[in-house]
Amino acid sequence: LGKQVISRNESVAKIKAAHDARKEWRREKGLIEELKKEEDFEFDDILILARTDARATEGIDEAIERCKLFLEAGADMTFLEAPQSIDEMRRYCNEVPGWKMANMLARGETPSLSPKELEEMGFSVAAYPFDIMCTIIESVQRKLEDLKVPDKPPALPSVETVNKLWELSGFKQYEEEQAQYGCADYKKEKAENQPQ
């Protein structure tokens, strides 16, 4: 089947609904005064990112047109998924105003560019969604191969890596709290009083 997208009118209506819901929420919270326009305020609460996958099914022209309509309907940022060339990426940036997101999916349809190249082209945000996960998988696979060798111990991780793990996992804070509340002394006393 491949990708399927809803109609242009339905997709725009969804963005309008999100925009209206956000406006109502802001009014209920007292963030917008009744007699002022929403545009008179600055917010950092809810961002409406409007995505279209229409490039894959309807072509680049329709995808660009949807992004323009999303902005008119109240989106803050657009995300045209999977432009298939640098020319299409440039077209999107030149023809659609406002903030734009680039999805640098590893081995995906879109050419992979650096953050600087994307910024110069006109993108505001870049996502590299698989890069970290792929790096983790490769690293784990290397370590598992290392552990398979029966006649030598595996290579040790760096001191910096062990320290970072200790910090991120909460063990460092746990040790500090043990010292602060005297738990370390209690453990030492208990160990010394154990029968030999």
PDB file of C-alpha atoms in Angstrom:
ATOM      1  CA  LEU A   1       0.000   0.000   0.000  1.00  0.00           C
ATOM      2  CA  GLY A   2       2.732   2.508   0.871  1.00  0.00           C
ATOM      3  CA  LYS A   3       1.944   5.908   2.301  1.00  0.00           C
ATOM      4  CA  GLN A   4      -1.537   7.358   2.200  1.00  0.00           C
ATOM      5  CA  VAL A   5      -2.543  10.904   3.093  1.00  0.00           C
ATOM      6  CA  ILE A   6      -5.837  12.530   3.946  1.00  0.00           C
ATOM      7  CA  SER A   7      -7.308  15.244   1.714  1.00  0.00           C
ATOM      8  CA  ARG A   8      -5.898  18.769   1.694  1.00  0.00           C
ATOM      9  CA  ASN A   9      -9.070  20.185   3.273  1.00  0.00           C
ATOM     10  CA  GLU A  10      -9.077  17.627   6.079  1.00  0.00           C
ATOM     11  CA  SER A  11      -5.394  18.162   6.845  1.00  0.00           C
ATOM     12  CA  VAL A  12      -5.837  21.934   7.015  1.00  0.00           C
ATOM     13  CA  ALA A  13      -8.930  21.499   9.225  1.00  0.00           C
ATOM     14  CA  LYS A  14      -6.851  19.468  11.709  1.00  0.00           C
ATOM     15  CA  ILE A  15      -4.298  22.287  12.003  1.00  0.00           C
ATOM     16  CA  LYS A  16      -7.091  24.833  12.438  1.00  0.00           C
ATOM     17  CA  ALA A  17      -8.604  22.667  15.178  1.00  0.00           C
ATOM     18  CA  ALA A  18      -5.234  22.477  16.964  1.00  0.00           C
ATOM     19  CA  HIS A  19      -4.818  26.242  16.667  1.00  0.00           C
ATOM     20  CA  ASP A  20      -8.312  26.918  18.029  1.00  0.00           C
ATOM     21  CA  ALA A  21      -7.821  24.461  20.895  1.00  0.00           C
ATOM     22  CA  ARG A  22      -4.534  26.115  21.845  1.00  0.00           C
ATOM     23  CA  LYS A  23      -6.146  29.571  21.751  1.00  0.00           C
ATOM     24  CA  GLU A  24      -8.998  28.385  23.978  1.00  0.00           C
ATOM     25  CA  TRP A  25      -6.554  26.791  26.417  1.00  0.00           C
ATOM     26  CA  ARG A  26      -4.563  30.047  26.600  1.00  0.00           C
ATOM     27  CA  ARG A  27      -7.739  32.040  27.256  1.00  0.00           C
ATOM     28  CA  GLU A  28      -8.772  29.628  30.028  1.00  0.00           C
ATOM     29  CA  LYS A  29      -5.339  29.992  31.622  1.00  0.00           C
ATOM     30  CA  GLY A  30      -5.615  33.780  31.444  1.00  0.00           C
ATOM     31  CA  LEU A  31      -2.691  34.036  29.056  1.00  0.00           C
ATOM     32  CA  ILE A  32      -4.688  36.035  26.477  1.00  0.00           C
ATOM     33  CA  GLU A  33      -6.859  39.000  27.321  1.00  0.00           C
ATOM     34  CA  GLU A  34     -10.266  38.912  25.645  1.00  0.00           C
ATOM     35  CA  LEU A  35      -9.945  42.153  23.692  1.00  0.00           C
ATOM     36  CA  LYS A  36      -6.426  41.602  22.352  1.00  0.00           C
ATOM     37  CA  LYS A  37      -5.250  39.530  19.425  1.00  0.00           C
ATOM     38  CA  GLU A  38      -3.237  36.392  20.071  1.00  0.00           C
ATOM     39  CA  GLU A  39      -0.474  37.828  17.872  1.00  0.00           C
ATOM     40  CA  ASP A  40       0.102  40.594  20.475  1.00  0.00           C
ATOM     41  CA  PHE A  41       1.524  38.030  22.905  1.00  0.00           C
ATOM     42  CA  GLU A  42       4.645  35.880  23.006  1.00  0.00           C
ATOM     43  CA  PHE A  43       4.353  32.285  24.184  1.00  0.00           C
ATOM     44  CA  ASP A  44       6.617  29.355  24.945  1.00  0.00           C
ATOM     45  CA  ASP A  45       3.946  26.807  25.823  1.00  0.00           C
ATOM     46  CA  ILE A  46       2.599  24.879  22.821  1.00  0.00           C
ATOM     47  CA  LEU A  47       4.118  24.758  19.349  1.00  0.00           C
ATOM     48  CA  ILE A  48       2.053  23.474  16.437  1.00  0.00           C
ATOM     49  CA  LEU A  49       4.307  21.564  14.043  1.00  0.00           C
ATOM     50  CA  ALA A  50       2.382  20.668  10.895  1.00  0.00           C
ATOM     51  CA  ARG A  51       3.693  17.678   8.945  1.00  0.00           C
ATOM     52  CA  THR A  52       2.772  16.532   5.492  1.00  0.00           C
ATOM     53  CA  ASP A  53       3.719  13.276   3.781  1.00  0.00           C
ATOM     54  CA  ALA A  54       2.069  14.428   0.557  1.00  0.00           C
ATOM     55  CA  ARG A  55       5.401  14.503  -1.311  1.00  0.00           C
ATOM     56  CA  ALA A  56       5.354  10.699  -1.532  1.00  0.00           C
ATOM     57  CA  THR A  57       1.794  10.430  -2.832  1.00  0.00           C
ATOM     58  CA  GLU A  58       0.792  13.753  -4.429  1.00  0.00           C
ATOM     59  CA  GLY A  59       4.140  15.284  -5.429  1.00  0.00           C
ATOM     60  CA  ILE A  60       6.238  18.234  -4.314  1.00  0.00           C
ATOM     61  CA  ASP A  61       3.808  20.927  -5.553  1.00  0.00           C
ATOM     62  CA  GLU A  62       0.958  19.621  -3.404  1.00  0.00           C
ATOM     63  CA  ALA A  63       3.252  19.169  -0.398  1.00  0.00           C
ATOM     64  CA  ILE A  64       4.453  22.789  -0.633  1.00  0.00           C
ATOM     65  CA  GLU A  65       0.894  24.062  -1.059  1.00  0.00           C
ATOM     66  CA  ARG A  66      -0.214  22.164   2.055  1.00  0.00           C
ATOM     67  CA  CYS A  67       2.617  23.683   4.087  1.00  0.00           C
ATOM     68  CA  LYS A  68       1.532  27.194   3.063  1.00  0.00           C
ATOM     69  CA  LEU A  69      -2.067  26.433   4.027  1.00  0.00           C
ATOM     70  CA  PHE A  70      -0.945  24.954   7.354  1.00  0.00           C
ATOM     71  CA  LEU A  71       0.685  28.264   8.240  1.00  0.00           C
ATOM     72  CA  GLU A  72      -2.472  30.173   7.281  1.00  0.00           C
ATOM     73  CA  ALA A  73      -4.459  27.788   9.506  1.00  0.00           C
ATOM     74  CA  GLY A  74      -2.273  28.596  12.529  1.00  0.00           C
ATOM     75  CA  ALA A  75       0.744  26.264  12.448  1.00  0.00           C
ATOM     76  CA  ASP A  76       3.966  27.647  13.914  1.00  0.00           C
ATOM     77  CA  MET A  77       6.306  25.401  11.928  1.00  0.00           C
ATOM     78  CA  THR A  78       6.005  23.133   8.914  1.00  0.00           C
ATOM     79  CA  PHE A  79       7.611  19.797   8.202  1.00  0.00           C
ATOM     80  CA  LEU A  80       7.581  18.583   4.602  1.00  0.00           C
ATOM     81  CA  GLU A  81       8.554  14.941   4.950  1.00  0.00           C
ATOM     82  CA  ALA A  82      11.002  13.368   2.496  1.00  0.00           C
ATOM     83  CA  PRO A  83      11.887  15.916  -0.176  1.00  0.00           C
ATOM     84  CA  GLN A  84      13.876  13.835  -2.628  1.00  0.00           C
ATOM     85  CA  SER A  85      16.571  16.244  -3.790  1.00  0.00           C
ATOM     86  CA  ILE A  86      18.471  19.336  -2.746  1.00  0.00           C
ATOM     87  CA  ASP A  87      16.454  21.274  -5.339  1.00  0.00           C
ATOM     88  CA  GLU A  88      13.199  20.189  -3.671  1.00  0.00           C
ATOM     89  CA  MET A  89      14.585  21.174  -0.270  1.00  0.00           C
ATOM     90  CA  ARG A  90      15.521  24.615  -1.618  1.00  0.00           C
ATOM     91  CA  ARG A  91      12.102  25.020  -3.219  1.00  0.00           C
ATOM     92  CA  TYR A  92      10.409  24.246   0.067  1.00  0.00           C
ATOM     93  CA  CYS A  93      12.565  26.780   1.914  1.00  0.00           C
ATOM     94  CA  ASN A  94      12.121  29.471  -0.756  1.00  0.00           C
ATOM     95  CA  GLU A  95       8.388  29.076  -1.262  1.00  0.00           C
ATOM     96  CA  VAL A  96       7.156  28.401   2.278  1.00  0.00           C
ATOM     97  CA  PRO A  97       7.670  31.158   4.850  1.00  0.00           C
ATOM     98  CA  GLY A  98       8.284  30.653   8.553  1.00  0.00           C
ATOM     99  CA  TRP A  99      10.045  27.985  10.542  1.00  0.00           C
ATOM    100  CA  LYS A 100      10.760  24.709   8.785  1.00  0.00           C
ATOM    101  CA  MET A 101      11.970  21.331  10.015  1.00  0.00           C
ATOM    102  CA  ALA A 102      14.301  18.960   8.156  1.00  0.00           C
ATOM    103  CA  ASN A 103      14.264  15.237   8.876  1.00  0.00           C
ATOM    104  CA  MET A 104      17.703  13.747   8.234  1.00  0.00           C
ATOM    105  CA  LEU A 105      16.639  10.118   8.434  1.00  0.00           C
ATOM    106  CA  ALA A 106      19.687   7.903   7.980  1.00  0.00           C
ATOM    107  CA  ARG A 107      19.578   6.278   4.518  1.00  0.00           C
ATOM    108  CA  GLY A 108      16.204   7.945   3.871  1.00  0.00           C
ATOM    109  CA  GLU A 109      14.835   9.646   0.747  1.00  0.00           C
ATOM    110  CA  THR A 110      16.139  13.118   1.657  1.00  0.00           C
ATOM    111  CA  PRO A 111      19.782  14.019   0.957  1.00  0.00           C
ATOM    112  CA  SER A 112      21.782  14.103   4.193  1.00  0.00           C
ATOM    113  CA  LEU A 113      23.183  17.565   4.917  1.00  0.00           C
ATOM    114  CA  SER A 114      25.029  19.145   7.816  1.00  0.00           C
ATOM    115  CA  PRO A 115      23.219  21.408  10.292  1.00  0.00           C
ATOM    116  CA  LYS A 116      25.072  24.399   8.833  1.00  0.00           C
ATOM    117  CA  GLU A 117      24.016  23.556   5.268  1.00  0.00           C
ATOM    118  CA  LEU A 118      20.410  23.151   6.386  1.00  0.00           C
ATOM    119  CA  GLU A 119      20.441  26.465   8.237  1.00  0.00           C
ATOM    120  CA  GLU A 120      21.905  28.262   5.234  1.00  0.00           C
ATOM    121  CA  MET A 121      19.189  26.723   3.061  1.00  0.00           C
ATOM    122  CA  GLY A 122      16.466  28.058   5.390  1.00  0.00           C
ATOM    123  CA  PHE A 123      15.634  25.266   7.817  1.00  0.00           C
ATOM    124  CA  SER A 124      15.091  26.208  11.465  1.00  0.00           C
ATOM    125  CA  VAL A 125      15.252  22.744  13.055  1.00  0.00           C
ATOM    126  CA  ALA A 126      16.980  19.540  11.995  1.00  0.00           C
ATOM    127  CA  ALA A 127      16.268  16.066  13.344  1.00  0.00           C
ATOM    128  CA  TYR A 128      18.704  13.176  12.974  1.00  0.00           C
ATOM    129  CA  PRO A 129      16.363  10.553  14.458  1.00  0.00           C
ATOM    130  CA  PHE A 130      18.294   7.316  13.898  1.00  0.00           C
ATOM    131  CA  ASP A 131      21.887   8.500  14.266  1.00  0.00           C
ATOM    132  CA  ILE A 132      22.236   7.992  18.018  1.00  0.00           C
ATOM    133  CA  MET A 133      20.324   4.698  18.011  1.00  0.00           C
ATOM    134  CA  CYS A 134      22.459   3.373  15.135  1.00  0.00           C
ATOM    135  CA  THR A 135      25.628   4.384  16.987  1.00  0.00           C
ATOM    136  CA  ILE A 136      24.410   2.533  20.091  1.00  0.00           C
ATOM    137  CA  ILE A 137      23.610  -0.599  18.069  1.00  0.00           C
ATOM    138  CA  GLU A 138      27.027  -0.569  16.382  1.00  0.00           C
ATOM    139  CA  SER A 139      28.771  -0.055  19.714  1.00  0.00           C
ATOM    140  CA  VAL A 140      26.827  -2.870  21.402  1.00  0.00           C
ATOM    141  CA  GLN A 141      27.568  -5.213  18.491  1.00  0.00           C
ATOM    142  CA  ARG A 142      31.306  -4.440  18.748  1.00  0.00           C
ATOM    143  CA  LYS A 143      31.261  -5.104  22.505  1.00  0.00           C
ATOM    144  CA  LEU A 144      29.359  -8.377  22.066  1.00  0.00           C
ATOM    145  CA  GLU A 145      31.954  -9.530  19.518  1.00  0.00           C
ATOM    146  CA  ASP A 146      34.663  -8.538  22.009  1.00  0.00           C
ATOM    147  CA  LEU A 147      32.957 -10.618  24.737  1.00  0.00           C
ATOM    148  CA  LYS A 148      32.843 -13.687  22.465  1.00  0.00           C
ATOM    149  CA  VAL A 149      36.655 -14.029  22.465  1.00  0.00           C
ATOM    150  CA  PRO A 150      37.249 -16.768  25.079  1.00  0.00           C
ATOM    151  CA  ASP A 151      40.959 -16.358  25.806  1.00  0.00           C
ATOM    152  CA  LYS A 152      41.201 -12.632  26.646  1.00  0.00           C
ATOM    153  CA  PRO A 153      39.296 -10.224  28.863  1.00  0.00           C
ATOM    154  CA  PRO A 154      37.209  -7.616  27.078  1.00  0.00           C
ATOM    155  CA  ALA A 155      38.618  -4.114  26.563  1.00  0.00           C
ATOM    156  CA  LEU A 156      37.760  -1.818  29.454  1.00  0.00           C
ATOM    157  CA  PRO A 157      35.685   1.313  28.881  1.00  0.00           C
ATOM    158  CA  SER A 158      37.396   4.629  29.502  1.00  0.00           C
ATOM    159  CA  VAL A 159      37.377   6.176  32.987  1.00  0.00           C
ATOM    160  CA  GLU A 160      35.357   9.086  31.574  1.00  0.00           C
ATOM    161  CA  THR A 161      32.679   6.691  30.269  1.00  0.00           C
ATOM    162  CA  VAL A 162      32.419   4.837  33.589  1.00  0.00           C
ATOM    163  CA  ASN A 163      32.193   8.135  35.495  1.00  0.00           C
ATOM    164  CA  LYS A 164      29.472   9.372  33.137  1.00  0.00           C
ATOM    165  CA  LEU A 165      27.498   6.150  33.583  1.00  0.00           C
ATOM    166  CA  TRP A 166      27.842   6.481  37.367  1.00  0.00           C
ATOM    167  CA  GLU A 167      26.505  10.026  37.171  1.00  0.00           C
ATOM    168  CA  LEU A 168      23.653   9.368  34.706  1.00  0.00           C
ATOM    169  CA  SER A 169      22.434   6.245  36.517  1.00  0.00           C
ATOM    170  CA  GLY A 170      22.204   8.063  39.855  1.00  0.00           C
ATOM    171  CA  PHE A 171      24.841   5.970  41.658  1.00  0.00           C
ATOM    172  CA  LYS A 172      27.053   8.991  42.243  1.00  0.00           C
ATOM    173  CA  GLN A 173      24.219  10.854  43.975  1.00  0.00           C
ATOM    174  CA  TYR A 174      23.380   7.685  45.925  1.00  0.00           C
ATOM    175  CA  GLU A 175      26.965   7.474  47.229  1.00  0.00           C
ATOM    176  CA  GLU A 176      26.937  11.164  48.172  1.00  0.00           C
ATOM    177  CA  GLU A 177      23.688  10.711  50.107  1.00  0.00           C
ATOM    178  CA  GLN A 178      25.093   7.621  51.841  1.00  0.00           C
ATOM    179  CA  ALA A 179      28.055   9.687  53.010  1.00  0.00           C
ATOM    180  CA  GLN A 180      25.820  12.628  54.007  1.00  0.00           C
ATOM    181  CA  TYR A 181      23.488  10.515  56.153  1.00  0.00           C
ATOM    182  CA  GLY A 182      26.073   8.160  57.627  1.00  0.00           C
ATOM    183  CA  CYS A 183      24.950   5.063  55.731  1.00  0.00           C
ATOM    184  CA  ALA A 184      28.513   4.250  54.742  1.00  0.00           C
ATOM    185  CA  ASP A 185      29.571   4.044  58.420  1.00  0.00           C
ATOM    186  CA  TYR A 186      26.605   1.776  59.193  1.00  0.00           C
ATOM    187  CA  LYS A 187      27.554  -0.589  56.356  1.00  0.00           C
ATOM    188  CA  LYS A 188      31.173  -0.627  57.517  1.00  0.00           C
ATOM    189  CA  GLU A 189      30.149  -1.428  61.136  1.00  0.00           C
ATOM    190  CA  LYS A 190      27.786  -4.171  59.958  1.00  0.00           C
ATOM    191  CA  ALA A 191      30.525  -5.734  57.804  1.00  0.00           C
ATOM    192  CA  GLU A 192      33.027  -5.626  60.715  1.00  0.00           C
ATOM    193  CA  ASN A 193      30.544  -7.315  63.107  1.00  0.00           C
ATOM    194  CA  GLN A 194      29.763 -10.165  60.723  1.00  0.00           C
ATOM    195  CA  PRO A 195      31.027 -13.539  62.033  1.00  0.00           C
ATOM    196  CA  GLN A 196      34.069 -14.788  60.126  1.00  0.00           C
TER     197      GLN A 196
END
